[in-house]
Coordinates of C-alpha atoms in Angstrom, one line a residue:
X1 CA 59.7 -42.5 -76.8
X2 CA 59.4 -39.4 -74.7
X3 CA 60.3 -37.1 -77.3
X4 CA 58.1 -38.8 -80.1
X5 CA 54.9 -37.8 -77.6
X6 CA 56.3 -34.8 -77.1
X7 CA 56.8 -33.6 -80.6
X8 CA 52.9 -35.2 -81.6
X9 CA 51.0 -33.2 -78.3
X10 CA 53.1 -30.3 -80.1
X11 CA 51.8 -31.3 -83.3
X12 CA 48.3 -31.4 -82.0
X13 CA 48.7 -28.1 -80.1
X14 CA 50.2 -25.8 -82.8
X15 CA 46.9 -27.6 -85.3
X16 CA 44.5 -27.3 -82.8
X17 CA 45.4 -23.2 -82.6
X18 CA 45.4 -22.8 -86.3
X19 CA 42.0 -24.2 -86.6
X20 CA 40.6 -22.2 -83.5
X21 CA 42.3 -18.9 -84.8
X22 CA 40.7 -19.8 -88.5
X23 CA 37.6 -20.5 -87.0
X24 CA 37.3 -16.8 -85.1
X25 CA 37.4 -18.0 -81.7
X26 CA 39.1 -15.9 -79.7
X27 CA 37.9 -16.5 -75.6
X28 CA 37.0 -19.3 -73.6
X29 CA 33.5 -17.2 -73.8
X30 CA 32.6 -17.8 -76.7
X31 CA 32.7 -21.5 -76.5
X32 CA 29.0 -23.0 -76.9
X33 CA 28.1 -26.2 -75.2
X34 CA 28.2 -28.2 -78.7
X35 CA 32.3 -26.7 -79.4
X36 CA 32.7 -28.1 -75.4
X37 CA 31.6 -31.9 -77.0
X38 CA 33.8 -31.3 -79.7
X39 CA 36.8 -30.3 -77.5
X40 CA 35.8 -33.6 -75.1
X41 CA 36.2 -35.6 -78.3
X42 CA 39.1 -33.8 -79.5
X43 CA 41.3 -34.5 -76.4
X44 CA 40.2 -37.8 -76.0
X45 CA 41.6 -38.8 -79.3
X46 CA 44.5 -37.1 -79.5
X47 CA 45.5 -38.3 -76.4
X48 CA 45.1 -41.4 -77.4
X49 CA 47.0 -40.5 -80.5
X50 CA 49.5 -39.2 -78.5
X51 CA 50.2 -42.7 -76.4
X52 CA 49.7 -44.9 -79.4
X53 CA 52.4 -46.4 -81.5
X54 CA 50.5 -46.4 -84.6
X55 CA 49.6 -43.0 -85.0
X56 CA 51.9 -40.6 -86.9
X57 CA 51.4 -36.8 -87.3
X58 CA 49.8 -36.8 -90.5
X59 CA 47.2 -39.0 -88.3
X60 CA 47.5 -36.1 -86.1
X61 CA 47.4 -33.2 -88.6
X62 CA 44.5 -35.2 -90.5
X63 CA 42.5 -35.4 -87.5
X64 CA 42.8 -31.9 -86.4
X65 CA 42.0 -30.8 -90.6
X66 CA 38.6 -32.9 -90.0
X67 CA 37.8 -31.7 -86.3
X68 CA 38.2 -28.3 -87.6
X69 CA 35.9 -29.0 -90.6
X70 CA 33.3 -30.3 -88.0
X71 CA 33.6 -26.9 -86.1
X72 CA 33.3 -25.0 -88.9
X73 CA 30.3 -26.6 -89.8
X74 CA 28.8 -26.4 -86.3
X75 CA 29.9 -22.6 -85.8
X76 CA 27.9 -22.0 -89.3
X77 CA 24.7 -24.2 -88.3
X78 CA 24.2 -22.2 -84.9
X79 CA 23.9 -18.9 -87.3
X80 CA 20.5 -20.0 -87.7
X81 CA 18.6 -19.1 -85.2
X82 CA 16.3 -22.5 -84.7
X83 CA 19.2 -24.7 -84.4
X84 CA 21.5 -22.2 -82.0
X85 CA 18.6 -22.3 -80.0
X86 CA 18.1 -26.4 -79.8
X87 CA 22.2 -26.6 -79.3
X88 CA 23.1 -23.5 -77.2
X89 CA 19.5 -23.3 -75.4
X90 CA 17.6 -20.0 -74.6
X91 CA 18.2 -17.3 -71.9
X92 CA 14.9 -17.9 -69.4
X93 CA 13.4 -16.1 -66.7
X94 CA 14.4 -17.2 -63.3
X95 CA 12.9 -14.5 -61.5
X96 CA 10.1 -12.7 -61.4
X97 CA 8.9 -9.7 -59.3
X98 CA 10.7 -11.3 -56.9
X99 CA 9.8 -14.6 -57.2
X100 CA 12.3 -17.7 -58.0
X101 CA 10.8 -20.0 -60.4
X102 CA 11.2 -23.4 -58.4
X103 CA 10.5 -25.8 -61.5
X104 CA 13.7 -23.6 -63.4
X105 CA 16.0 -24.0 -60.9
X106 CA 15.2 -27.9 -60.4
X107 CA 15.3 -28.2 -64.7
X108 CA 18.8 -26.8 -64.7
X109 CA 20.5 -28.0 -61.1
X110 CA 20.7 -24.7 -59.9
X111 CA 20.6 -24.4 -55.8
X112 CA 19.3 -21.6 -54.2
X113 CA 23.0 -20.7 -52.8
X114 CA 24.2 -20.5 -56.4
X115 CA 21.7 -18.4 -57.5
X116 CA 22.2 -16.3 -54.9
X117 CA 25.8 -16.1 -55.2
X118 CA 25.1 -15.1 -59.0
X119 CA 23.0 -12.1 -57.4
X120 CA 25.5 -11.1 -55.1
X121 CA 28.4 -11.0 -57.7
X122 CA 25.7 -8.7 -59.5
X123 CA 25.4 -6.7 -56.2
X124 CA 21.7 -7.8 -55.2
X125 CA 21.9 -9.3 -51.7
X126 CA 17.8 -9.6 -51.5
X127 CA 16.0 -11.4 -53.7
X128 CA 13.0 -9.7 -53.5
X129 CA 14.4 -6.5 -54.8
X130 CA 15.0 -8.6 -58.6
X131 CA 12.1 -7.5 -60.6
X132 CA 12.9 -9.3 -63.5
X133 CA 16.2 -12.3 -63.2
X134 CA 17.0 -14.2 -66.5
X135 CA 19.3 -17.2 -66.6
X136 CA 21.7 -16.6 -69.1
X137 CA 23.0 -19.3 -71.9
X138 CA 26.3 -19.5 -70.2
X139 CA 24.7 -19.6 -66.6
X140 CA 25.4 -16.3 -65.7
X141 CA 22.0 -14.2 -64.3
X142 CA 20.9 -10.9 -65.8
X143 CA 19.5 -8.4 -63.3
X144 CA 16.6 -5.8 -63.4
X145 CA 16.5 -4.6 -60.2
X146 CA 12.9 -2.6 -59.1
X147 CA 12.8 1.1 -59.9
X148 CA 12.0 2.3 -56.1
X149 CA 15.1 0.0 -55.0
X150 CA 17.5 1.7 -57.5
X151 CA 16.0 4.9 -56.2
X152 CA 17.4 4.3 -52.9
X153 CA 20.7 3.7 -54.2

């Protein structure tokens, strides 16, 4: 029993690479929120393939083949720029001259200790130097500091 799940999740694992590596995905990076629902899905059912007497590895393999189709197909459809925008969202301004825009930060979850831990991994420690602050896709925040506080530095 041990070695039959143990031979699928190896299955699974050595398909799953082959389709990533076909598809061009090379870091965790570059993953997109719409490639994290179809890893959610992915590991849900091959877990359960995994566990599951009735599955065998051409269940497996097929799976994986269609899952990678799927990607494929998603990787191509955010190319165009209308529907990378719905799926992946746009970067947004989250600062301003040094002001935070409240309504932003409540839209997206975002505390004002996080954002100001985003600042100081991007060596601002005062907000009010940030002349312009943009959220970034992946939740990272872009800087442009003010040009007489670069001066000083």
């Amino acid at each position: 029993m041990y070695v039959g799940i143990a031979i699928k999740f190896l299955v699974a694992l050595v398909c799953i690479v082959i389709v990533i590596r076909i598809i061009g995905q090379k870091e965790l990076s570059q993953t997109t929120p719409i490639d994290l629902v179809f890893m959610l899905i992915l590991a849900d059912i091959i877990g359960g393939m995994i566990h599951g007497k009735e599955f065998n590895f051409s269940h497996i393999i097929f799976f994986v083949i269609i899952w990678g189709f799927f990607m494929w197909g998603a990787e191509r459809l955010t190319q165009k720029k209308n529907f990378e925008r719905w799926i992946d969202g746009k970067p947004e301004i989250i600062i301003k001259n040094g002001t935070v825009n409240s309504q932003l930060m409540k839209k997206e979850n975002l505390t004002m200790q996080e954002l100001e831990t985003q600042l100081r991994k991007q060596g601002v420690f005062n907000i009010q130097e940030v002349r312009l602050g943009i959220l970034e896709i992946d939740g990272s925040i872009s800087v442009d500091l003010s040009r007489k506080d670069c001066e000083r530095n």
